[in-house]
Amino acid sequence: MPSACHTCRRRRVKCDFRTPKCGRCEKSGVECLGYGKLITWVQGVASRGKMMGKSFEPSSAPSVSRSTEIRIQVQRTLMDPFLQDLSSEARHYLNHFYSRVWEDLVIYHLPMQTWNPCSELYWRSQTCPAMFHAIMAMAAYHRYNLITSKERAQGILVDALQWKQGALIRFQTMLSQVHPTTCVQVLVCSMLLANVDLLESGRDTWQLHLDSAVRLISLMGPGIRSLAGRPEHGGNLFDQWVISSILIQSIFGLTFSPSVGHHHLSILNNPTVRVLDSLVFAEGNHFLSCPAELASCIVLAFQTQEDFGTPCRDACHDLYESVQQFDPAAWATAMQCWTPVNDYRERLHIGSAYKTAVVLYLSRMLPNFSPGGCTPERQTGLVQAVIGHISQVPPSSALFKSTIWSSFVAGAEATDPHHREWVAAHLDAISAQIPWNTTVTATEALREVWRRVDLPQTEPLSAPRNWIQEFRHLKVAVFPA
């Protein structure tokens, strides 16, 4: 029988023998000392030569006058064997990912909290080459995007391409050997590779990775039924984090996709997948920070459009009522249990902006959605409301990144040049702070849609162009988030 970890032995508790860190220590929030041999300092006993066997007490430091400044440089040895095998450049990329890139993926980065998906990802990547290469590719692309002078950053771009190629090659090997025990690793790699593409260009290929990940989630069957909406319900937190991140990004990726296929809907409506639980899990700290109720309304709209073709007024009315019943203030209050700081004010505006943006989006997606119709005056008022809420979230806020989708929808609906200029400037400000090319690509697509909807109508009495249809006519899968 294997020996317990050193920490559990000292605490006299039962160890679960999980590697590289035991799960009992992780849940208790204590440091796991592992299973290997511990090295203890014994006051410097000489092991060879004439002084063999003798020990020495540490000498007292000589007195130093206060006017004398002594600086001591200590050459530290890396404690993690995994890091010792990496080049200094590779360690720099790794540090950039966990200190900078990770901040873009979450609302709050809390390295010292009891459970952190960041640390779990770090440990798992040590035994999964595809995962590690994808992480390094993300870090390299992120660094490249931060540098203004691209001529001076060609070496970083080459590194990014090489890391990405290495990740794809190793991921292909993983796919040929998929096993129930490696499903989560495959999901993580799919999610990371999608993010690599979002960093690189934000065009098309990211959706392939997310689609394959969602398909795998649906095939995992009963193994996913333990997924609970909140951490206190139990289950594997890391698995929940991976699945919820994939599903929320997939749903928002579909909002401006060239097409929403039947296979997407069959997966999202599969009761085994339990999409709502994942959306609840994600709304607290995923960078989108979208209320689960509103995200589920978007999924329901996809299904309504698929079932009816041209949805009936009753179905649209029920969906409209579901959106209207969402209370941003109650949601912002509930979120305070899961945030390290009081961000009620920002969450209130984020929730309100999402609510109004969902109304705008569904009014164009489902012709019979809005009981009040899509009059220019009403739509302009909704655009102003979204902009008003978003403008209350300052760039210094951790939730600033959560305003992308709402502002994008408001910009797509806007016909007033001032509203369009505000949205474009807002998206540019986000791109400057969060250097993901997906926002740049989405903004370019938005400008092209503005050009299209402003073209003169061939028939004087024809209805205004639908910007959702114009996005789909571009045949480019943009990710405005």
CSV table of C-alpha atoms in Angstrom, one decimal:
chain,number,residue,atom,x,y,z
A,1,MET,CA,0.0,0.0,0.0
A,2,PRO,CA,1.5,3.4,-0.9
A,3,SER,CA,2.5,5.8,1.9
A,4,ALA,CA,0.4,8.9,2.6
A,5,CYS,CA,1.7,12.3,1.8
A,6,HIS,CA,3.9,13.9,4.4
A,7,THR,CA,1.3,16.5,5.3
A,8,CYS,CA,-1.4,14.0,6.0
A,9,ARG,CA,1.0,11.9,8.0
A,10,ARG,CA,1.9,14.9,10.2
A,11,ARG,CA,-1.8,15.8,10.6
A,12,ARG,CA,-2.7,12.2,11.3
A,13,VAL,CA,-5.5,12.2,8.7
A,14,LYS,CA,-6.4,9.8,5.9
A,15,CYS,CA,-4.7,10.6,2.6
A,16,ASP,CA,-6.3,10.0,-0.8
A,17,PHE,CA,-2.9,9.4,-2.5
A,18,ARG,CA,-3.7,11.8,-5.4
A,19,THR,CA,-0.7,13.1,-7.3
A,20,PRO,CA,1.1,15.4,-7.6
A,21,LYS,CA,-0.8,16.9,-4.7
A,22,CYS,CA,-3.2,15.1,-2.5
A,23,GLY,CA,-6.9,16.1,-2.7
A,24,ARG,CA,-7.4,16.2,1.0
A,25,CYS,CA,-4.7,18.8,1.5
A,26,GLU,CA,-6.1,20.8,-1.5
A,27,LYS,CA,-9.6,20.9,0.0
A,28,SER,CA,-8.2,21.9,3.4
A,29,GLY,CA,-6.2,24.7,1.9
A,30,VAL,CA,-2.9,23.5,3.3
A,31,GLU,CA,0.4,22.9,1.5
A,32,CYS,CA,0.9,19.3,0.4
A,33,LEU,CA,4.5,18.3,0.9
A,34,GLY,CA,4.2,15.4,-1.5
A,35,TYR,CA,5.3,11.8,-1.3
A,36,GLY,CA,9.0,12.0,-2.0
A,37,LYS,CA,11.9,12.0,0.4
A,38,LEU,CA,12.1,15.2,2.6
A,39,ILE,CA,15.4,16.9,2.9
A,40,THR,CA,16.1,18.3,6.4
A,41,TRP,CA,18.7,20.8,7.4
A,42,VAL,CA,21.0,19.5,10.1
A,43,GLN,CA,23.3,22.4,10.9
A,44,GLY,CA,26.0,21.7,8.3
A,45,VAL,CA,27.7,18.5,9.3
A,46,ALA,CA,30.8,18.0,7.1
A,47,SER,CA,30.7,14.8,5.1
A,48,ARG,CA,34.3,14.5,3.9
A,49,GLY,CA,37.8,15.7,4.5
A,50,LYS,CA,39.5,16.4,7.9
A,51,MET,CA,36.4,18.0,9.3
A,52,MET,CA,34.2,14.9,8.6
A,53,GLY,CA,31.6,14.4,11.3
A,54,LYS,CA,32.0,17.8,12.9
A,55,SER,CA,29.2,20.4,12.9
A,56,PHE,CA,29.4,24.1,13.4
A,57,GLU,CA,27.1,26.6,14.9
A,58,PRO,CA,26.3,29.6,12.6
A,59,SER,CA,28.7,32.4,13.3
A,60,SER,CA,27.3,35.7,14.7
A,61,ALA,CA,27.2,38.5,12.1
A,62,PRO,CA,29.7,41.2,12.7
A,63,SER,CA,28.4,44.6,13.8
A,64,VAL,CA,27.9,47.0,11.0
A,65,SER,CA,27.6,50.8,11.4
A,66,ARG,CA,24.2,52.3,10.3
A,67,SER,CA,26.0,54.4,7.7
A,68,THR,CA,27.1,51.2,5.9
A,69,GLU,CA,24.8,49.6,3.4
A,70,ILE,CA,25.3,46.0,2.6
A,71,ARG,CA,23.6,44.3,-0.3
A,72,ILE,CA,23.7,40.6,-0.7
A,73,GLN,CA,22.8,38.8,-3.9
A,74,VAL,CA,21.6,35.3,-3.4
A,75,GLN,CA,21.6,32.8,-6.3
A,76,ARG,CA,18.3,31.0,-5.7
A,77,THR,CA,17.7,27.5,-6.9
A,78,LEU,CA,14.3,26.8,-8.5
A,79,MET,CA,12.3,24.7,-6.1
A,80,ASP,CA,10.0,23.2,-8.8
A,81,PRO,CA,11.9,20.4,-10.8
A,82,PHE,CA,9.5,21.1,-13.7
A,83,LEU,CA,10.9,24.7,-14.0
A,84,GLN,CA,14.5,23.6,-13.8
A,85,ASP,CA,14.1,21.7,-17.0
A,86,LEU,CA,12.9,24.8,-18.9
A,87,SER,CA,15.0,27.5,-20.6
A,88,SER,CA,14.9,31.0,-19.1
A,89,GLU,CA,12.9,32.1,-22.1
A,90,ALA,CA,10.3,29.4,-21.6
A,91,ARG,CA,10.0,30.2,-17.9
A,92,HIS,CA,9.4,33.8,-18.9
A,93,TYR,CA,6.5,32.8,-21.2
A,94,LEU,CA,5.1,30.6,-18.5
A,95,ASN,CA,5.3,33.4,-16.0
A,96,HIS,CA,3.6,35.7,-18.5
A,97,PHE,CA,0.7,33.3,-18.9
A,98,TYR,CA,0.0,32.9,-15.2
A,99,SER,CA,0.6,36.5,-14.2
A,100,ARG,CA,-0.9,38.3,-17.2
A,101,VAL,CA,-2.8,36.2,-19.7
A,102,TRP,CA,-4.8,34.5,-16.9
A,103,GLU,CA,-6.1,37.9,-15.8
A,104,ASP,CA,-7.9,38.2,-19.1
A,105,LEU,CA,-9.7,34.9,-18.6
A,106,VAL,CA,-11.2,35.7,-15.3
A,107,ILE,CA,-12.7,38.6,-13.4
A,108,TYR,CA,-10.5,38.2,-10.3
A,109,HIS,CA,-7.2,36.4,-10.2
A,110,LEU,CA,-6.7,35.2,-6.7
A,111,PRO,CA,-3.6,33.0,-6.5
A,112,MET,CA,-3.8,32.5,-2.7
A,113,GLN,CA,-7.4,31.3,-2.6
A,114,THR,CA,-8.1,27.8,-1.3
A,115,TRP,CA,-9.0,26.5,-4.8
A,116,ASN,CA,-7.8,28.2,-8.0
A,117,PRO,CA,-8.1,26.7,-11.5
A,118,CYS,CA,-4.9,28.5,-12.4
A,119,SER,CA,-2.8,26.4,-10.1
A,120,GLU,CA,-4.6,23.2,-11.1
A,121,LEU,CA,-4.0,24.0,-14.8
A,122,TYR,CA,-0.3,24.5,-14.0
A,123,TRP,CA,0.0,21.0,-12.4
A,124,ARG,CA,-1.9,19.2,-15.1
A,125,SER,CA,0.1,20.8,-17.9
A,126,GLN,CA,3.2,19.2,-16.5
A,127,THR,CA,2.0,15.8,-17.6
A,128,CYS,CA,0.2,16.9,-20.8
A,129,PRO,CA,2.6,18.2,-23.5
A,130,ALA,CA,-0.3,19.4,-25.7
A,131,MET,CA,-1.7,21.4,-22.9
A,132,PHE,CA,1.7,22.9,-22.0
A,133,HIS,CA,2.4,23.9,-25.6
A,134,ALA,CA,-1.0,25.5,-26.0
A,135,ILE,CA,-0.3,27.6,-22.8
A,136,MET,CA,3.0,28.7,-24.1
A,137,ALA,CA,1.5,29.6,-27.5
A,138,MET,CA,-1.1,31.8,-25.7
A,139,ALA,CA,1.6,33.5,-23.8
A,140,ALA,CA,3.7,34.2,-26.8
A,141,TYR,CA,0.8,35.5,-28.9
A,142,HIS,CA,-0.2,37.7,-25.9
A,143,ARG,CA,3.3,39.2,-25.6
A,144,TYR,CA,3.4,39.7,-29.4
A,145,ASN,CA,0.1,41.6,-29.4
A,146,LEU,CA,1.3,43.8,-26.6
A,147,ILE,CA,4.3,45.1,-28.6
A,148,THR,CA,3.6,48.0,-30.9
A,149,SER,CA,6.6,47.7,-33.1
A,150,LYS,CA,6.0,44.3,-34.8
A,151,GLU,CA,9.4,44.4,-36.6
A,152,ARG,CA,11.1,44.1,-33.2
A,153,ALA,CA,8.8,41.3,-32.1
A,154,GLN,CA,9.3,38.8,-35.0
A,155,GLY,CA,11.2,36.4,-32.7
A,156,ILE,CA,8.2,36.3,-30.4
A,157,LEU,CA,5.8,35.6,-33.3
A,158,VAL,CA,8.1,32.8,-34.4
A,159,ASP,CA,8.0,31.3,-30.9
A,160,ALA,CA,4.2,31.6,-30.9
A,161,LEU,CA,3.9,29.8,-34.2
A,162,GLN,CA,6.3,27.0,-33.1
A,163,TRP,CA,4.5,26.5,-29.8
A,164,LYS,CA,1.1,26.4,-31.6
A,165,GLN,CA,2.4,23.9,-34.1
A,166,GLY,CA,3.7,21.7,-31.3
A,167,ALA,CA,0.4,21.9,-29.5
A,168,LEU,CA,-1.6,20.9,-32.6
A,169,ILE,CA,0.7,17.9,-33.3
A,170,ARG,CA,0.5,16.7,-29.8
A,171,PHE,CA,-3.2,17.3,-29.6
A,172,GLN,CA,-3.7,15.2,-32.8
A,173,THR,CA,-2.0,12.3,-31.0
A,174,MET,CA,-4.3,12.8,-28.0
A,175,LEU,CA,-7.4,12.6,-30.2
A,176,SER,CA,-6.2,9.3,-31.6
A,177,GLN,CA,-6.1,7.9,-28.1
A,178,VAL,CA,-9.1,9.4,-26.3
A,179,HIS,CA,-10.1,7.5,-23.2
A,180,PRO,CA,-12.7,8.3,-20.5
A,181,THR,CA,-9.8,9.1,-18.2
A,182,THR,CA,-8.3,11.7,-20.6
A,183,CYS,CA,-11.6,13.4,-21.7
A,184,VAL,CA,-11.0,16.4,-19.4
A,185,GLN,CA,-7.4,16.8,-20.8
A,186,VAL,CA,-8.9,16.9,-24.3
A,187,LEU,CA,-11.4,19.5,-23.3
A,188,VAL,CA,-8.8,21.7,-21.7
A,189,CYS,CA,-6.6,21.5,-24.8
A,190,SER,CA,-9.6,22.3,-27.1
A,191,MET,CA,-10.4,25.3,-24.9
A,192,LEU,CA,-6.8,26.5,-24.9
A,193,LEU,CA,-6.4,26.1,-28.6
A,194,ALA,CA,-9.6,28.0,-29.2
A,195,ASN,CA,-8.1,30.8,-27.1
A,196,VAL,CA,-4.8,30.6,-29.1
A,197,ASP,CA,-6.8,31.3,-32.3
A,198,LEU,CA,-8.7,34.1,-30.5
A,199,LEU,CA,-5.4,35.7,-29.6
A,200,GLU,CA,-3.9,35.2,-33.0
A,201,SER,CA,-6.7,36.4,-35.3
A,202,GLY,CA,-10.1,35.8,-33.9
A,203,ARG,CA,-11.3,34.3,-37.2
A,204,ASP,CA,-13.2,31.0,-37.8
A,205,THR,CA,-10.8,28.3,-36.5
A,206,TRP,CA,-11.5,29.0,-32.8
A,207,GLN,CA,-15.1,27.8,-33.4
A,208,LEU,CA,-13.9,24.4,-34.6
A,209,HIS,CA,-12.1,23.8,-31.3
A,210,LEU,CA,-15.1,24.9,-29.3
A,211,ASP,CA,-17.5,22.8,-31.4
A,212,SER,CA,-15.5,19.7,-30.9
A,213,ALA,CA,-15.2,20.3,-27.2
A,214,VAL,CA,-19.0,20.8,-26.9
A,215,ARG,CA,-19.6,17.5,-28.8
A,216,LEU,CA,-17.2,15.7,-26.5
A,217,ILE,CA,-19.1,17.1,-23.4
A,218,SER,CA,-22.3,15.7,-24.8
A,219,LEU,CA,-20.7,12.3,-25.3
A,220,MET,CA,-19.3,12.1,-21.7
A,221,GLY,CA,-22.7,11.0,-20.6
A,222,PRO,CA,-23.4,10.2,-16.9
A,223,GLY,CA,-19.9,11.3,-15.9
A,224,ILE,CA,-21.0,14.9,-16.3
A,225,ARG,CA,-24.2,14.6,-14.2
A,226,SER,CA,-22.3,15.4,-11.1
A,227,LEU,CA,-21.8,18.9,-12.4
A,228,ALA,CA,-23.3,21.3,-9.9
A,229,GLY,CA,-24.0,25.0,-10.2
A,230,ARG,CA,-22.0,26.1,-7.1
A,231,PRO,CA,-18.7,24.8,-5.6
A,232,GLU,CA,-20.4,23.9,-2.3
A,233,HIS,CA,-22.4,21.2,-4.1
A,234,GLY,CA,-19.3,19.1,-4.5
A,235,GLY,CA,-18.0,17.5,-7.6
A,236,ASN,CA,-14.7,18.1,-9.3
A,237,LEU,CA,-14.2,21.9,-9.4
A,238,PHE,CA,-11.6,21.8,-12.1
A,239,ASP,CA,-13.9,19.8,-14.4
A,240,GLN,CA,-16.8,22.1,-13.7
A,241,TRP,CA,-14.6,25.1,-14.5
A,242,VAL,CA,-13.5,23.6,-17.8
A,243,ILE,CA,-17.0,22.6,-18.9
A,244,SER,CA,-18.6,25.9,-17.9
A,245,SER,CA,-15.9,27.9,-19.7
A,246,ILE,CA,-16.4,26.0,-22.9
A,247,LEU,CA,-20.2,26.2,-22.9
A,248,ILE,CA,-20.4,29.9,-22.1
A,249,GLN,CA,-17.9,30.8,-24.8
A,250,SER,CA,-19.6,28.5,-27.3
A,251,ILE,CA,-23.0,30.1,-26.7
A,252,PHE,CA,-21.7,33.6,-27.2
A,253,GLY,CA,-19.6,32.5,-30.1
A,254,LEU,CA,-22.8,31.3,-31.8
A,255,THR,CA,-24.6,34.6,-31.5
A,256,PHE,CA,-22.7,36.0,-34.5
A,257,SER,CA,-21.9,32.7,-36.2
A,258,PRO,CA,-22.7,32.3,-39.9
A,259,SER,CA,-25.0,29.5,-38.9
A,260,VAL,CA,-26.4,27.8,-35.8
A,261,GLY,CA,-26.7,24.2,-36.8
A,262,HIS,CA,-29.0,21.5,-35.5
A,263,HIS,CA,-26.1,19.7,-33.9
A,264,HIS,CA,-25.4,22.8,-31.7
A,265,LEU,CA,-29.0,22.9,-30.4
A,266,SER,CA,-29.2,19.1,-29.8
A,267,ILE,CA,-26.1,19.4,-27.6
A,268,LEU,CA,-27.1,22.6,-25.8
A,269,ASN,CA,-30.5,21.1,-25.1
A,270,ASN,CA,-29.2,17.7,-24.0
A,271,PRO,CA,-30.4,17.3,-20.3
A,272,THR,CA,-27.2,15.4,-19.5
A,273,VAL,CA,-25.1,18.4,-20.4
A,274,ARG,CA,-27.0,20.6,-17.9
A,275,VAL,CA,-26.2,23.9,-19.5
A,276,LEU,CA,-27.9,26.1,-17.0
A,277,ASP,CA,-25.7,24.6,-14.2
A,278,SER,CA,-22.6,25.5,-16.2
A,279,LEU,CA,-23.9,29.0,-16.8
A,280,VAL,CA,-24.5,29.5,-13.1
A,281,PHE,CA,-21.0,28.3,-12.4
A,282,ALA,CA,-19.5,30.7,-15.0
A,283,GLU,CA,-21.3,33.9,-14.1
A,284,GLY,CA,-19.3,34.5,-11.0
A,285,ASN,CA,-15.7,34.7,-12.3
A,286,HIS,CA,-15.6,34.0,-16.0
A,287,PHE,CA,-14.5,37.1,-17.9
A,288,LEU,CA,-17.9,37.3,-19.7
A,289,SER,CA,-19.8,37.6,-16.3
A,290,CYS,CA,-23.1,37.1,-18.1
A,291,PRO,CA,-26.1,36.4,-15.8
A,292,ALA,CA,-27.1,32.7,-16.3
A,293,GLU,CA,-30.8,33.6,-16.8
A,294,LEU,CA,-30.0,35.8,-19.8
A,295,ALA,CA,-27.5,33.4,-21.3
A,296,SER,CA,-30.1,30.6,-21.1
A,297,CYS,CA,-32.6,32.9,-22.9
A,298,ILE,CA,-30.2,33.1,-25.8
A,299,VAL,CA,-30.0,29.3,-25.9
A,300,LEU,CA,-33.8,29.2,-25.8
A,301,ALA,CA,-34.0,31.7,-28.7
A,302,PHE,CA,-31.7,29.4,-30.8
A,303,GLN,CA,-34.1,26.5,-30.1
A,304,THR,CA,-37.2,28.7,-30.8
A,305,GLN,CA,-35.9,29.7,-34.1
A,306,GLU,CA,-35.0,26.1,-35.0
A,307,ASP,CA,-38.4,24.7,-34.0
A,308,PHE,CA,-40.6,27.3,-35.7
A,309,GLY,CA,-38.5,28.7,-38.6
A,310,THR,CA,-40.5,31.9,-38.3
A,311,PRO,CA,-41.4,31.7,-34.5
A,312,CYS,CA,-45.0,32.2,-33.5
A,313,ARG,CA,-45.9,35.3,-31.4
A,314,ASP,CA,-46.8,33.3,-28.3
A,315,ALA,CA,-43.3,31.6,-28.1
A,316,CYS,CA,-41.6,35.0,-28.6
A,317,HIS,CA,-43.8,36.6,-26.0
A,318,ASP,CA,-42.9,33.9,-23.4
A,319,LEU,CA,-39.2,34.5,-24.2
A,320,TYR,CA,-39.7,38.2,-23.9
A,321,GLU,CA,-41.3,37.8,-20.5
A,322,SER,CA,-38.4,35.6,-19.3
A,323,VAL,CA,-35.9,38.4,-20.2
A,324,GLN,CA,-38.0,41.1,-18.6
A,325,GLN,CA,-38.3,39.1,-15.3
A,326,PHE,CA,-34.6,39.2,-14.8
A,327,ASP,CA,-33.7,41.6,-12.0
A,328,PRO,CA,-30.2,43.0,-12.3
A,329,ALA,CA,-30.2,44.4,-8.8
A,330,ALA,CA,-31.0,41.0,-7.3
A,331,TRP,CA,-28.4,39.3,-9.4
A,332,ALA,CA,-25.7,41.9,-8.5
A,333,THR,CA,-26.6,41.3,-4.8
A,334,ALA,CA,-26.3,37.5,-5.1
A,335,MET,CA,-22.9,37.8,-6.8
A,336,GLN,CA,-21.5,39.5,-3.7
A,337,CYS,CA,-21.2,36.1,-2.0
A,338,TRP,CA,-18.7,35.0,-4.7
A,339,THR,CA,-16.5,38.1,-5.2
A,340,PRO,CA,-13.5,39.1,-3.1
A,341,VAL,CA,-14.5,42.8,-3.3
A,342,ASN,CA,-17.7,44.8,-3.2
A,343,ASP,CA,-18.5,45.2,-6.9
A,344,TYR,CA,-22.3,45.6,-6.6
A,345,ARG,CA,-22.4,48.8,-8.5
A,346,GLU,CA,-20.4,47.5,-11.5
A,347,ARG,CA,-22.3,44.2,-11.5
A,348,LEU,CA,-25.6,46.1,-11.5
A,349,HIS,CA,-24.6,48.0,-14.6
A,350,ILE,CA,-23.2,44.8,-16.3
A,351,GLY,CA,-26.4,42.9,-15.6
A,352,SER,CA,-28.5,45.8,-16.8
A,353,ALA,CA,-26.4,46.2,-20.0
A,354,TYR,CA,-26.7,42.5,-20.7
A,355,LYS,CA,-30.5,42.5,-20.2
A,356,THR,CA,-31.0,45.4,-22.6
A,357,ALA,CA,-28.5,44.0,-25.1
A,358,VAL,CA,-30.3,40.6,-25.1
A,359,VAL,CA,-33.6,42.4,-25.9
A,360,LEU,CA,-31.9,44.1,-28.8
A,361,TYR,CA,-30.3,40.9,-30.1
A,362,LEU,CA,-33.5,38.8,-29.8
A,363,SER,CA,-35.6,41.6,-31.5
A,364,ARG,CA,-33.5,41.1,-34.6
A,365,MET,CA,-33.1,37.4,-34.3
A,366,LEU,CA,-36.8,36.7,-33.8
A,367,PRO,CA,-39.1,38.9,-35.9
A,368,ASN,CA,-42.1,38.5,-33.5
A,369,PHE,CA,-40.0,38.8,-30.3
A,370,SER,CA,-40.8,42.4,-29.1
A,371,PRO,CA,-44.5,43.2,-28.3
A,372,GLY,CA,-43.6,46.9,-28.9
A,373,GLY,CA,-42.1,46.3,-32.3
A,374,CYS,CA,-38.8,47.4,-33.6
A,375,THR,CA,-39.5,51.1,-34.1
A,376,PRO,CA,-36.4,53.3,-34.7
A,377,GLU,CA,-37.3,55.4,-31.6
A,378,ARG,CA,-37.5,52.3,-29.4
A,379,GLN,CA,-34.4,50.7,-30.7
A,380,THR,CA,-32.4,53.9,-30.3
A,381,GLY,CA,-33.6,54.2,-26.7
A,382,LEU,CA,-32.4,50.7,-26.0
A,383,VAL,CA,-29.0,51.5,-27.6
A,384,GLN,CA,-28.7,54.6,-25.4
A,385,ALA,CA,-29.6,52.5,-22.3
A,386,VAL,CA,-26.8,50.0,-23.0
A,387,ILE,CA,-24.2,52.7,-23.6
A,388,GLY,CA,-25.4,54.5,-20.4
A,389,HIS,CA,-24.8,51.4,-18.3
A,390,ILE,CA,-21.5,50.4,-19.9
A,391,SER,CA,-20.1,54.0,-19.4
A,392,GLN,CA,-20.5,53.5,-15.7
A,393,VAL,CA,-18.0,50.7,-15.7
A,394,PRO,CA,-14.5,52.4,-15.6
A,395,PRO,CA,-11.5,50.9,-17.5
A,396,SER,CA,-9.9,50.3,-14.1
A,397,SER,CA,-12.6,47.9,-13.1
A,398,ALA,CA,-12.0,44.2,-13.3
A,399,LEU,CA,-15.4,43.9,-15.0
A,400,PHE,CA,-14.5,46.3,-17.8
A,401,LYS,CA,-13.8,43.3,-20.0
A,402,SER,CA,-17.3,42.0,-19.4
A,403,THR,CA,-18.8,44.9,-21.4
A,404,ILE,CA,-17.6,43.7,-24.9
A,405,TRP,CA,-20.7,41.7,-26.0
A,406,SER,CA,-23.2,44.3,-24.8
A,407,SER,CA,-21.4,47.2,-26.4
A,408,PHE,CA,-21.0,45.2,-29.6
A,409,VAL,CA,-24.8,44.5,-29.9
A,410,ALA,CA,-25.5,48.1,-29.1
A,411,GLY,CA,-23.1,49.2,-31.9
A,412,ALA,CA,-24.6,46.8,-34.4
A,413,GLU,CA,-28.1,48.2,-33.7
A,414,ALA,CA,-26.9,51.9,-33.6
A,415,THR,CA,-27.8,54.2,-36.5
A,416,ASP,CA,-26.7,57.4,-34.9
A,417,PRO,CA,-23.1,58.3,-35.8
A,418,HIS,CA,-22.3,59.4,-32.3
A,419,HIS,CA,-23.4,56.1,-30.8
A,420,ARG,CA,-21.3,54.2,-33.4
A,421,GLU,CA,-18.3,56.4,-32.6
A,422,TRP,CA,-18.7,55.8,-28.9
A,423,VAL,CA,-18.9,52.0,-29.4
A,424,ALA,CA,-15.9,51.9,-31.7
A,425,ALA,CA,-13.9,54.0,-29.2
A,426,HIS,CA,-15.0,51.7,-26.3
A,427,LEU,CA,-13.9,48.5,-28.2
A,428,ASP,CA,-10.6,50.2,-29.1
A,429,ALA,CA,-10.1,50.9,-25.4
A,430,ILE,CA,-10.7,47.3,-24.5
A,431,SER,CA,-8.3,46.1,-27.3
A,432,ALA,CA,-5.6,48.4,-25.9
A,433,GLN,CA,-6.1,46.9,-22.4
A,434,ILE,CA,-6.8,43.3,-23.4
A,435,PRO,CA,-4.6,42.5,-26.5
A,436,TRP,CA,-6.8,39.7,-28.0
A,437,ASN,CA,-7.2,40.0,-31.8
A,438,THR,CA,-10.7,38.7,-31.5
A,439,THR,CA,-11.9,42.1,-30.4
A,440,VAL,CA,-10.0,43.8,-33.3
A,441,THR,CA,-11.5,41.4,-35.8
A,442,ALA,CA,-15.0,41.8,-34.4
A,443,THR,CA,-14.7,45.6,-34.6
A,444,GLU,CA,-13.6,45.3,-38.3
A,445,ALA,CA,-16.6,43.1,-39.0
A,446,LEU,CA,-18.9,45.7,-37.2
A,447,ARG,CA,-17.6,48.5,-39.4
A,448,GLU,CA,-18.3,46.4,-42.5
A,449,VAL,CA,-21.9,45.7,-41.2
A,450,TRP,CA,-22.4,49.4,-40.7
A,451,ARG,CA,-21.4,50.0,-44.3
A,452,ARG,CA,-23.8,47.3,-45.5
A,453,VAL,CA,-26.8,48.5,-43.6
A,454,ASP,CA,-26.2,52.0,-44.7
A,455,LEU,CA,-26.4,51.1,-48.4
A,456,PRO,CA,-29.4,52.6,-50.2
A,457,GLN,CA,-32.4,50.2,-50.4
A,458,THR,CA,-33.1,48.9,-53.8
A,459,GLU,CA,-36.8,49.0,-53.0
A,460,PRO,CA,-38.2,52.1,-51.3
A,461,LEU,CA,-40.7,50.2,-49.1
A,462,SER,CA,-38.4,47.3,-48.1
A,463,ALA,CA,-37.7,46.6,-44.5
A,464,PRO,CA,-34.4,47.9,-43.0
A,465,ARG,CA,-31.5,45.4,-43.2
A,466,ASN,CA,-31.2,43.0,-40.3
A,467,TRP,CA,-27.7,43.3,-38.9
A,468,ILE,CA,-27.7,39.7,-37.6
A,469,GLN,CA,-28.2,38.5,-41.2
A,470,GLU,CA,-25.5,40.9,-42.4
A,471,PHE,CA,-23.1,39.4,-40.0
A,472,ARG,CA,-24.0,35.9,-41.2
A,473,HIS,CA,-23.5,37.0,-44.8
A,474,LEU,CA,-19.9,37.9,-44.0
A,475,LYS,CA,-19.4,34.2,-43.5
A,476,VAL,CA,-16.8,34.9,-40.8
A,477,ALA,CA,-17.3,33.6,-37.3
A,478,VAL,CA,-16.5,36.6,-35.1
A,479,PHE,CA,-16.3,36.3,-31.3
A,480,PRO,CA,-17.3,39.7,-29.9
A,481,ALA,CA,-16.4,39.0,-26.3
